[in-house]
mmCIF file of C-alpha atoms in Angstrom:
data_model
loop_
_atom_site.group_PDB
_atom_site.id
_atom_site.type_symbol
_atom_site.label_atom_id
_atom_site.label_comp_id
_atom_site.label_asym_id
_atom_site.label_seq_id
_atom_site.Cartn_x
_atom_site.Cartn_y
_atom_site.Cartn_z
ATOM 1 C CA GLN A 182 16.712 -2.659 9.912
ATOM 2 C CA LYS A 183 13.360 -2.268 8.199
ATOM 3 C CA GLU A 184 13.199 0.382 5.506
ATOM 4 C CA VAL A 185 10.094 2.007 7.007
ATOM 5 C CA GLU A 186 9.261 1.541 10.678
ATOM 6 C CA GLN A 187 6.065 2.272 12.529
ATOM 7 C CA ASN A 188 4.790 1.383 15.975
ATOM 8 C CA SER A 189 2.061 -1.204 15.428
ATOM 9 C CA GLY A 190 -0.102 0.146 18.262
ATOM 10 C CA PRO A 191 -2.889 0.170 18.986
ATOM 11 C CA LEU A 192 -2.772 3.871 19.728
ATOM 12 C CA SER A 193 -5.855 4.744 21.729
ATOM 13 C CA VAL A 194 -7.041 8.352 22.044
ATOM 14 C CA PRO A 195 -10.310 9.851 23.294
ATOM 15 C CA GLU A 196 -12.661 11.538 20.874
ATOM 16 C CA GLY A 197 -11.662 15.152 20.271
ATOM 17 C CA ALA A 198 -7.998 14.610 21.174
ATOM 18 C CA ILE A 199 -4.959 14.886 18.910
ATOM 19 C CA ALA A 200 -3.610 11.600 17.572
ATOM 20 C CA SER A 201 0.094 11.551 16.736
ATOM 21 C CA LEU A 202 1.409 8.836 14.416
ATOM 22 C CA ASN A 203 5.107 8.427 13.760
ATOM 23 C CA CYS A 204 7.280 6.832 11.118
ATOM 24 C CA THR A 205 11.022 6.531 10.572
ATOM 25 C CA TYR A 206 12.789 5.513 7.364
ATOM 26 C CA SER A 207 16.264 4.268 6.620
ATOM 27 C CA ASP A 208 17.034 5.500 3.084
ATOM 28 C CA ARG A 209 18.418 9.050 3.221
ATOM 29 C CA GLY A 210 17.752 9.408 -0.477
ATOM 30 C CA SER A 211 14.002 9.108 0.026
ATOM 31 C CA GLN A 212 12.196 11.828 -1.821
ATOM 32 C CA SER A 213 8.509 11.766 -0.991
ATOM 33 C CA PHE A 214 6.408 10.528 1.852
ATOM 34 C CA PHE A 215 2.816 9.417 2.033
ATOM 35 C CA TRP A 216 0.227 8.594 4.660
ATOM 36 C CA TYR A 217 -2.489 6.100 3.762
ATOM 37 C CA ARG A 218 -5.508 5.130 5.840
ATOM 38 C CA GLN A 219 -6.746 1.548 5.697
ATOM 39 C CA TYR A 220 -10.003 0.474 7.273
ATOM 40 C CA SER A 221 -10.295 -3.184 8.231
ATOM 41 C CA GLY A 222 -10.942 -5.299 5.154
ATOM 42 C CA LYS A 223 -10.562 -2.345 2.806
ATOM 43 C CA SER A 224 -7.800 -1.098 0.549
ATOM 44 C CA PRO A 225 -5.470 1.806 1.415
ATOM 45 C CA GLU A 226 -6.556 5.338 0.580
ATOM 46 C CA LEU A 227 -4.224 8.326 0.405
ATOM 47 C CA ILE A 228 -4.634 10.961 3.105
ATOM 48 C CA MET A 229 -1.598 13.175 2.593
ATOM 49 C CA PHE A 230 1.782 13.417 0.944
ATOM 50 C CA ILE A 231 4.751 15.618 1.778
ATOM 51 C CA TYR A 232 8.006 16.316 -0.072
ATOM 52 C CA SER A 233 9.665 19.156 1.823
ATOM 53 C CA ASN A 234 10.859 19.562 5.379
ATOM 54 C CA GLY A 235 8.338 21.157 7.686
ATOM 55 C CA ASP A 236 4.606 20.912 8.113
ATOM 56 C CA LYS A 237 1.796 20.467 5.630
ATOM 57 C CA GLU A 238 -1.789 20.907 6.741
ATOM 58 C CA ASP A 239 -5.004 19.641 5.163
ATOM 59 C CA GLY A 240 -8.125 20.049 7.247
ATOM 60 C CA ARG A 241 -7.736 18.093 10.467
ATOM 61 C CA PHE A 242 -4.556 16.410 9.230
ATOM 62 C CA THR A 243 -0.995 17.714 9.473
ATOM 63 C CA ALA A 244 2.003 15.880 8.056
ATOM 64 C CA GLN A 245 5.445 16.731 9.413
ATOM 65 C CA LEU A 246 8.746 15.844 7.775
ATOM 66 C CA ASN A 247 12.262 16.037 9.171
ATOM 67 C CA LYS A 248 14.720 14.642 6.628
ATOM 68 C CA ALA A 249 17.737 15.161 8.889
ATOM 69 C CA SER A 250 16.178 12.885 11.486
ATOM 70 C CA GLN A 251 14.551 10.641 8.821
ATOM 71 C CA TYR A 252 11.232 11.071 10.537
ATOM 72 C CA VAL A 253 7.688 11.624 9.304
ATOM 73 C CA SER A 254 4.616 12.115 11.427
ATOM 74 C CA LEU A 255 0.886 12.553 11.000
ATOM 75 C CA LEU A 256 -1.208 14.553 13.426
ATOM 76 C CA ILE A 257 -4.967 14.160 13.466
ATOM 77 C CA ARG A 258 -6.730 16.969 15.325
ATOM 78 C CA ASP A 259 -10.208 16.591 16.847
ATOM 79 C CA SER A 260 -10.044 12.807 16.407
ATOM 80 C CA GLN A 261 -13.347 11.125 15.583
ATOM 81 C CA PRO A 262 -14.401 7.466 16.001
ATOM 82 C CA SER A 263 -14.518 7.321 12.194
ATOM 83 C CA ASP A 264 -10.743 7.938 12.195
ATOM 84 C CA SER A 265 -10.253 4.503 13.777
ATOM 85 C CA ALA A 266 -8.195 2.603 11.214
ATOM 86 C CA THR A 267 -4.662 1.508 10.408
ATOM 87 C CA TYR A 268 -2.413 4.303 9.164
ATOM 88 C CA LEU A 269 0.315 3.285 6.744
ATOM 89 C CA CYS A 270 3.420 5.352 6.185
ATOM 90 C CA ALA A 271 4.885 4.950 2.689
ATOM 91 C CA VAL A 272 8.147 6.215 1.274
ATOM 92 C CA ASP A 273 9.265 6.785 -2.306
ATOM 93 C CA THR A 274 12.990 6.087 -2.367
ATOM 94 C CA GLY A 275 13.180 6.677 -6.101
ATOM 95 C CA ARG A 276 14.327 3.092 -6.645
ATOM 96 C CA ARG A 277 10.964 1.445 -6.873
ATOM 97 C CA ALA A 278 7.327 2.025 -6.126
ATOM 98 C CA LEU A 279 6.288 2.876 -2.609
ATOM 99 C CA THR A 280 7.796 1.073 0.381
ATOM 100 C CA PHE A 281 5.223 0.750 3.142
ATOM 101 C CA GLY A 282 5.581 0.414 6.875
ATOM 102 C CA SER A 283 3.497 -2.162 8.718
ATOM 103 C CA GLY A 284 1.051 0.464 9.908
ATOM 104 C CA THR A 285 -0.164 1.848 13.221
ATOM 105 C CA ARG A 286 -3.638 0.913 14.391
ATOM 106 C CA LEU A 287 -5.513 3.924 15.784
ATOM 107 C CA GLN A 288 -8.517 3.560 18.054
ATOM 108 C CA VAL A 289 -10.561 6.662 18.848
ATOM 109 C CA GLN A 290 -12.698 6.097 21.921
ATOM 110 C CA PRO A 291 -16.143 7.821 21.923
ATOM 111 C CA GLU B 284 -14.658 8.120 -12.719
ATOM 112 C CA ALA B 285 -14.569 4.349 -12.225
ATOM 113 C CA GLY B 286 -11.923 3.069 -9.833
ATOM 114 C CA VAL B 287 -9.506 0.170 -10.093
ATOM 115 C CA ALA B 288 -11.384 -3.095 -10.571
ATOM 116 C CA GLN B 289 -10.163 -6.473 -9.370
ATOM 117 C CA SER B 290 -11.543 -9.979 -9.506
ATOM 118 C CA PRO B 291 -12.170 -12.295 -7.886
ATOM 119 C CA ARG B 292 -12.628 -10.684 -4.478
ATOM 120 C CA TYR B 293 -12.014 -13.913 -2.621
ATOM 121 C CA LYS B 294 -10.324 -17.174 -3.539
ATOM 122 C CA ILE B 295 -9.651 -20.322 -1.554
ATOM 123 C CA ILE B 296 -7.353 -22.974 -3.010
ATOM 124 C CA GLU B 297 -5.310 -25.965 -1.898
ATOM 125 C CA LYS B 298 -1.530 -25.695 -1.813
ATOM 126 C CA ARG B 299 0.176 -26.589 -5.086
ATOM 127 C CA GLN B 300 -2.868 -25.432 -7.062
ATOM 128 C CA SER B 301 -2.754 -22.503 -9.470
ATOM 129 C CA VAL B 302 -4.637 -19.228 -9.243
ATOM 130 C CA ALA B 303 -4.961 -16.082 -11.325
ATOM 131 C CA PHE B 304 -6.064 -12.574 -10.427
ATOM 132 C CA TRP B 305 -7.264 -9.869 -12.773
ATOM 133 C CA CYS B 306 -6.965 -6.095 -12.569
ATOM 134 C CA ASN B 307 -8.428 -3.306 -14.675
ATOM 135 C CA PRO B 308 -6.815 0.059 -13.835
ATOM 136 C CA ILE B 309 -8.382 3.484 -14.014
ATOM 137 C CA SER B 310 -8.808 4.527 -17.633
ATOM 138 C CA GLY B 311 -5.774 6.375 -18.926
ATOM 139 C CA HIS B 312 -3.448 5.307 -16.124
ATOM 140 C CA ALA B 313 -0.142 4.202 -17.581
ATOM 141 C CA THR B 314 1.362 2.707 -14.433
ATOM 142 C CA LEU B 315 0.031 -0.431 -12.782
ATOM 143 C CA TYR B 316 1.252 -2.058 -9.580
ATOM 144 C CA TRP B 317 0.642 -5.388 -7.893
ATOM 145 C CA TYR B 318 1.184 -5.491 -4.133
ATOM 146 C CA GLN B 319 0.986 -8.372 -1.679
ATOM 147 C CA GLN B 320 -0.345 -7.546 1.789
ATOM 148 C CA ILE B 321 0.061 -10.228 4.426
ATOM 149 C CA LEU B 322 -2.124 -9.859 7.517
ATOM 150 C CA GLY B 323 -0.619 -7.344 9.927
ATOM 151 C CA GLN B 324 1.877 -6.001 7.402
ATOM 152 C CA GLY B 325 1.976 -3.174 4.925
ATOM 153 C CA PRO B 326 1.636 -3.771 1.189
ATOM 154 C CA LYS B 327 4.788 -5.074 -0.499
ATOM 155 C CA LEU B 328 5.385 -4.336 -4.172
ATOM 156 C CA LEU B 329 5.518 -7.422 -6.386
ATOM 157 C CA ILE B 330 5.688 -5.834 -9.819
ATOM 158 C CA GLN B 331 5.298 -2.441 -11.502
ATOM 159 C CA PHE B 332 4.310 -1.927 -15.135
ATOM 160 C CA GLN B 333 4.640 1.228 -17.200
ATOM 161 C CA ASN B 334 2.221 0.697 -20.067
ATOM 162 C CA ASN B 335 2.979 -2.908 -21.042
ATOM 163 C CA GLY B 336 6.628 -2.912 -19.950
ATOM 164 C CA VAL B 337 7.987 -4.085 -16.596
ATOM 165 C CA VAL B 338 9.630 -1.323 -14.536
ATOM 166 C CA ASP B 339 10.398 -3.316 -11.388
ATOM 167 C CA ASP B 340 9.868 -6.975 -10.584
ATOM 168 C CA SER B 341 12.764 -7.362 -8.153
ATOM 169 C CA GLN B 342 10.517 -8.617 -5.344
ATOM 170 C CA LEU B 343 8.431 -10.994 -7.454
ATOM 171 C CA PRO B 344 9.120 -14.679 -6.624
ATOM 172 C CA LYS B 345 9.627 -15.594 -10.248
ATOM 173 C CA ASP B 346 9.774 -19.331 -9.638
ATOM 174 C CA ARG B 347 6.048 -19.324 -8.909
ATOM 175 C CA PHE B 348 4.627 -15.867 -9.662
ATOM 176 C CA SER B 349 4.113 -14.352 -13.090
ATOM 177 C CA ALA B 350 2.344 -11.251 -14.308
ATOM 178 C CA GLU B 351 1.531 -9.689 -17.633
ATOM 179 C CA ARG B 352 -0.077 -6.546 -18.912
ATOM 180 C CA LEU B 353 -0.900 -7.131 -22.529
ATOM 181 C CA LYS B 354 -1.927 -4.059 -24.529
ATOM 182 C CA GLY B 355 -0.974 -1.842 -21.588
ATOM 183 C CA VAL B 356 -4.382 -1.941 -19.921
ATOM 184 C CA ASP B 357 -5.621 -4.982 -17.967
ATOM 185 C CA SER B 358 -3.213 -7.123 -16.017
ATOM 186 C CA THR B 359 -3.192 -10.653 -14.640
ATOM 187 C CA LEU B 360 -1.105 -12.037 -11.782
ATOM 188 C CA LYS B 361 -0.663 -15.797 -11.557
ATOM 189 C CA ILE B 362 0.661 -18.068 -8.838
ATOM 190 C CA GLN B 363 1.675 -21.590 -9.819
ATOM 191 C CA PRO B 364 2.006 -23.594 -7.611
ATOM 192 C CA ALA B 365 0.649 -21.847 -4.532
ATOM 193 C CA LYS B 366 2.185 -22.247 -1.097
ATOM 194 C CA LEU B 367 0.643 -21.697 2.323
ATOM 195 C CA GLU B 368 2.678 -18.511 2.778
ATOM 196 C CA ASP B 369 1.018 -16.978 -0.288
ATOM 197 C CA SER B 370 -2.147 -16.424 1.767
ATOM 198 C CA ALA B 371 -2.579 -12.661 1.599
ATOM 199 C CA VAL B 372 -4.544 -9.854 0.002
ATOM 200 C CA TYR B 373 -3.325 -9.027 -3.491
ATOM 201 C CA LEU B 374 -3.798 -5.359 -4.239
ATOM 202 C CA CYS B 375 -3.689 -3.777 -7.636
ATOM 203 C CA ALA B 376 -3.049 -0.043 -7.904
ATOM 204 C CA SER B 377 -2.685 2.388 -10.767
ATOM 205 C CA SER B 378 -1.358 5.879 -11.253
ATOM 206 C CA LEU B 379 -1.404 8.308 -14.137
ATOM 207 C CA ASP B 380 2.311 8.254 -14.813
ATOM 208 C CA GLY B 381 4.164 6.605 -11.928
ATOM 209 C CA GLN B 382 4.834 9.991 -10.343
ATOM 210 C CA THR B 383 1.411 10.788 -8.998
ATOM 211 C CA GLU B 384 -1.046 9.339 -6.507
ATOM 212 C CA GLN B 385 -1.621 5.591 -6.598
ATOM 213 C CA PHE B 386 -5.234 4.464 -6.444
ATOM 214 C CA PHE B 387 -5.860 1.012 -5.010
ATOM 215 C CA GLY B 388 -8.422 -1.546 -6.040
ATOM 216 C CA PRO B 389 -10.483 -3.511 -3.475
ATOM 217 C CA GLY B 390 -8.019 -6.405 -3.476
ATOM 218 C CA THR B 391 -8.304 -10.169 -3.794
ATOM 219 C CA ARG B 392 -8.111 -12.128 -0.554
ATOM 220 C CA LEU B 393 -6.335 -15.437 -1.200
ATOM 221 C CA THR B 394 -6.434 -18.297 1.283
ATOM 222 C CA VAL B 395 -4.176 -21.274 0.615
ATOM 223 C CA LEU B 396 -5.095 -24.410 2.588
#
Protein backbone atom coordinates (compact mmCIF):
# COMPACT_ATOMS: atom_id res chain seq x y z
CA GLN A 1 0.00 0.00 0.00
CA LYS A 2 1.35 3.40 -0.99
CA GLU A 3 1.71 5.89 1.83
CA VAL A 4 -0.20 8.60 -0.06
CA GLU A 5 -2.63 7.67 -2.82
CA GLN A 6 -4.23 9.85 -5.45
CA ASN A 7 -6.17 9.12 -8.61
CA SER A 8 -3.85 10.04 -11.47
CA GLY A 9 -6.69 11.39 -13.63
CA PRO A 10 -7.01 13.29 -15.78
CA LEU A 11 -9.96 14.89 -14.06
CA SER A 12 -11.78 17.01 -16.61
CA VAL A 13 -14.23 19.72 -15.54
CA PRO A 14 -15.86 22.57 -17.46
CA GLU A 15 -14.89 26.14 -16.71
CA GLY A 16 -16.84 27.51 -13.75
CA ALA A 17 -17.50 24.09 -12.21
CA ILE A 18 -16.22 22.72 -8.91
CA ALA A 19 -13.21 20.42 -9.15
CA SER A 20 -12.86 17.85 -6.37
CA LEU A 21 -9.47 16.23 -5.79
CA ASN A 22 -9.03 13.41 -3.31
CA CYS A 23 -6.19 11.85 -1.39
CA THR A 24 -5.90 9.01 1.11
CA TYR A 25 -2.96 8.26 3.40
CA SER A 26 -1.90 5.20 5.32
CA ASP A 27 -0.06 6.54 8.40
CA ARG A 28 -2.57 7.31 11.17
CA GLY A 29 0.08 9.34 12.94
CA SER A 30 0.21 11.88 10.12
CA GLN A 31 0.03 15.37 11.47
CA SER A 32 -0.24 17.87 8.65
CA PHE A 33 -1.42 17.81 5.10
CA PHE A 34 -0.53 19.91 2.10
CA TRP A 35 -1.78 20.51 -1.41
CA TYR A 36 0.74 21.60 -4.03
CA ARG A 37 0.05 22.65 -7.61
CA GLN A 38 2.57 21.75 -10.30
CA TYR A 39 2.34 23.11 -13.81
CA SER A 40 3.98 21.05 -16.54
CA GLY A 41 7.74 21.53 -16.46
CA LYS A 42 7.60 23.65 -13.32
CA SER A 43 8.28 23.00 -9.66
CA PRO A 44 5.55 22.45 -7.04
CA GLU A 45 4.01 25.46 -5.32
CA LEU A 46 2.02 25.32 -2.09
CA ILE A 47 -1.69 26.06 -2.35
CA MET A 48 -2.98 25.09 1.08
CA PHE A 49 -2.18 23.22 4.25
CA ILE A 50 -4.49 21.81 6.90
CA TYR A 51 -3.81 20.34 10.35
CA SER A 52 -7.22 19.90 11.95
CA ASN A 53 -10.30 17.92 11.02
CA GLY A 54 -12.86 19.87 9.06
CA ASP A 55 -12.70 22.45 6.32
CA LYS A 56 -10.28 25.27 5.63
CA GLU A 57 -11.09 27.85 3.00
CA ASP A 58 -8.79 30.21 1.10
CA GLY A 59 -10.37 32.08 -1.78
CA ARG A 60 -11.60 29.58 -4.35
CA PHE A 61 -9.86 26.69 -2.59
CA THR A 62 -11.19 24.56 0.26
CA ALA A 63 -9.20 21.80 1.91
CA GLN A 64 -11.08 19.12 3.84
CA LEU A 65 -9.55 16.71 6.33
CA ASN A 66 -11.05 13.61 7.91
CA LYS A 67 -8.43 11.89 10.07
CA ALA A 68 -10.75 9.04 11.06
CA SER A 69 -11.13 8.10 7.41
CA GLN A 70 -7.52 9.11 6.57
CA TYR A 71 -8.81 11.27 3.78
CA VAL A 72 -7.91 14.73 2.50
CA SER A 73 -9.58 16.58 -0.33
CA LEU A 74 -9.21 19.83 -2.22
CA LEU A 75 -12.16 21.63 -3.76
CA ILE A 76 -11.60 24.29 -6.38
CA ARG A 77 -14.67 26.47 -6.95
CA ASP A 78 -15.28 28.39 -10.19
CA SER A 79 -12.53 26.41 -11.94
CA GLN A 80 -10.53 28.35 -14.52
CA PRO A 81 -8.41 27.07 -17.44
CA SER A 82 -5.41 28.45 -15.54
CA ASP A 83 -6.14 25.88 -12.81
CA SER A 84 -5.18 23.11 -15.25
CA ALA A 85 -2.19 21.44 -13.61
CA THR A 86 -1.18 18.44 -11.54
CA TYR A 87 -2.22 18.64 -7.89
CA LEU A 88 0.03 16.88 -5.42
CA CYS A 89 -1.14 15.79 -2.00
CA ALA A 90 1.65 15.71 0.59
CA VAL A 91 1.63 14.39 4.13
CA ASP A 92 3.90 15.12 7.08
CA THR A 93 4.06 11.91 9.09
CA GLY A 94 6.51 13.42 11.55
CA ARG A 95 9.13 10.83 10.59
CA ARG A 96 10.65 12.62 7.67
CA ALA A 97 10.03 15.45 5.28
CA LEU A 98 6.90 15.44 3.19
CA THR A 99 5.65 12.25 1.54
CA PHE A 100 3.97 13.06 -1.76
CA GLY A 101 1.32 11.27 -3.73
CA SER A 102 1.75 10.83 -7.47
CA GLY A 103 -0.63 13.68 -8.22
CA THR A 104 -3.94 14.16 -10.01
CA ARG A 105 -3.92 15.91 -13.36
CA LEU A 106 -6.75 18.44 -13.64
CA GLN A 107 -7.98 19.74 -16.97
CA VAL A 108 -10.40 22.67 -16.98
CA GLN A 109 -12.19 22.91 -20.31
CA PRO A 110 -13.00 26.47 -21.55
CA GLU B 1 13.07 37.93 -1.76
CA ALA B 2 15.11 35.68 -4.05
CA GLY B 3 13.87 32.11 -4.37
CA VAL B 4 15.72 28.81 -4.30
CA ALA B 5 18.34 28.69 -7.04
CA GLN B 6 19.49 25.53 -8.78
CA SER B 7 21.97 24.77 -11.52
CA PRO B 8 22.27 23.44 -14.08
CA ARG B 9 18.68 23.42 -15.31
CA TYR B 10 19.29 20.57 -17.71
CA LYS B 11 21.93 17.87 -17.95
CA ILE B 12 22.38 14.97 -20.33
CA ILE B 13 24.99 12.32 -19.55
CA GLU B 14 25.89 8.77 -20.51
CA LYS B 15 25.32 5.98 -18.01
CA ARG B 16 28.24 5.37 -15.65
CA GLN B 17 29.26 9.03 -15.88
CA SER B 18 29.21 11.36 -12.89
CA VAL B 19 27.10 14.47 -12.39
CA ALA B 20 26.69 17.13 -9.74
CA PHE B 21 23.85 19.52 -8.98
CA TRP B 22 24.01 22.72 -6.98
CA CYS B 23 21.40 24.42 -4.82
CA ASN B 24 21.35 27.78 -3.07
CA PRO B 25 18.41 28.03 -0.63
CA ILE B 26 16.48 31.11 0.36
CA SER B 27 18.61 33.30 2.62
CA GLY B 28 18.14 32.41 6.27
CA HIS B 29 16.49 29.05 5.64
CA ALA B 30 18.01 26.45 7.91
CA THR B 31 16.44 23.37 6.35
CA LEU B 32 17.32 22.14 2.87
CA TYR B 33 15.82 19.19 1.02
CA TRP B 34 16.72 17.28 -2.12
CA TYR B 35 13.88 15.46 -3.86
CA GLN B 36 13.87 13.20 -6.90
CA GLN B 37 10.82 13.41 -9.16
CA ILE B 38 10.50 10.73 -11.80
CA LEU B 39 8.10 11.49 -14.65
CA GLY B 40 4.52 10.81 -13.61
CA GLN B 41 5.36 10.51 -9.92
CA GLY B 42 5.42 12.83 -6.95
CA PRO B 43 8.68 14.11 -5.49
CA LYS B 44 10.53 11.61 -3.29
CA LEU B 45 12.80 12.86 -0.53
CA LEU B 46 16.45 11.92 -0.96
CA ILE B 47 18.03 13.86 1.88
CA GLN B 48 17.17 16.57 4.42
CA PHE B 49 19.70 18.90 6.03
CA GLN B 50 19.22 21.07 9.10
CA ASN B 51 21.95 23.67 8.82
CA ASN B 52 24.94 21.53 7.83
CA GLY B 53 23.79 18.33 9.56
CA VAL B 54 21.87 15.46 7.96
CA VAL B 55 18.39 14.93 9.42
CA ASP B 56 17.20 12.15 7.11
CA ASP B 57 18.98 10.32 4.32
CA SER B 58 17.13 7.02 4.63
CA GLN B 59 15.99 7.07 1.00
CA LEU B 60 19.30 8.17 -0.51
CA PRO B 61 20.98 5.38 -2.55
CA LYS B 62 24.28 5.81 -0.78
CA ASP B 63 26.20 3.49 -3.09
CA ARG B 64 25.97 6.10 -5.84
CA PHE B 65 24.45 9.29 -4.43
CA SER B 66 26.13 11.72 -2.07
CA ALA B 67 25.22 15.16 -0.82
CA GLU B 68 26.82 17.81 1.32
CA ARG B 69 25.92 21.17 2.73
CA LEU B 70 29.13 22.79 3.83
CA LYS B 71 28.77 25.93 5.96
CA GLY B 72 25.02 25.32 6.20
CA VAL B 73 24.11 27.29 3.09
CA ASP B 74 24.68 25.92 -0.44
CA SER B 75 24.36 22.23 -1.14
CA THR B 76 25.58 19.85 -3.82
CA LEU B 77 24.11 16.49 -4.81
CA LYS B 78 26.31 14.07 -6.73
CA ILE B 79 25.58 10.87 -8.61
CA GLN B 80 28.50 8.57 -9.38
CA PRO B 81 28.08 6.46 -11.47
CA ALA B 82 24.73 7.33 -13.03
CA LYS B 83 22.23 4.70 -14.12
CA LEU B 84 19.41 4.95 -16.64
CA GLU B 85 16.84 4.92 -13.83
CA ASP B 86 18.34 8.11 -12.39
CA SER B 87 16.69 10.09 -15.20
CA ALA B 88 14.44 12.48 -13.30
CA VAL B 89 14.03 16.05 -12.14
CA TYR B 90 16.05 16.81 -9.02
CA LEU B 91 14.31 19.39 -6.89
CA CYS B 92 15.87 21.37 -4.11
CA ALA B 93 13.62 22.95 -1.50
CA SER B 94 14.21 24.99 1.62
CA SER B 95 12.22 26.00 4.66
CA LEU B 96 12.87 28.36 7.53
CA ASP B 97 13.09 25.73 10.22
CA GLY B 98 11.79 22.39 8.93
CA GLN B 99 8.35 23.11 10.37
CA THR B 100 7.11 25.68 7.92
CA GLU B 101 6.36 25.90 4.21
CA GLN B 102 8.89 24.38 1.82
CA PHE B 103 9.81 26.50 -1.18
CA PHE B 104 10.99 24.63 -4.26
CA GLY B 105 13.64 25.61 -6.75
CA PRO B 106 13.13 25.23 -10.52
CA GLY B 107 14.77 21.80 -10.56
CA THR B 108 17.45 20.13 -12.65
CA ARG B 109 16.23 17.78 -15.36
CA LEU B 110 18.69 14.89 -15.71
CA THR B 111 18.64 12.56 -18.70
CA VAL B 112 20.86 9.48 -18.55
CA LEU B 113 21.45 7.82 -21.93
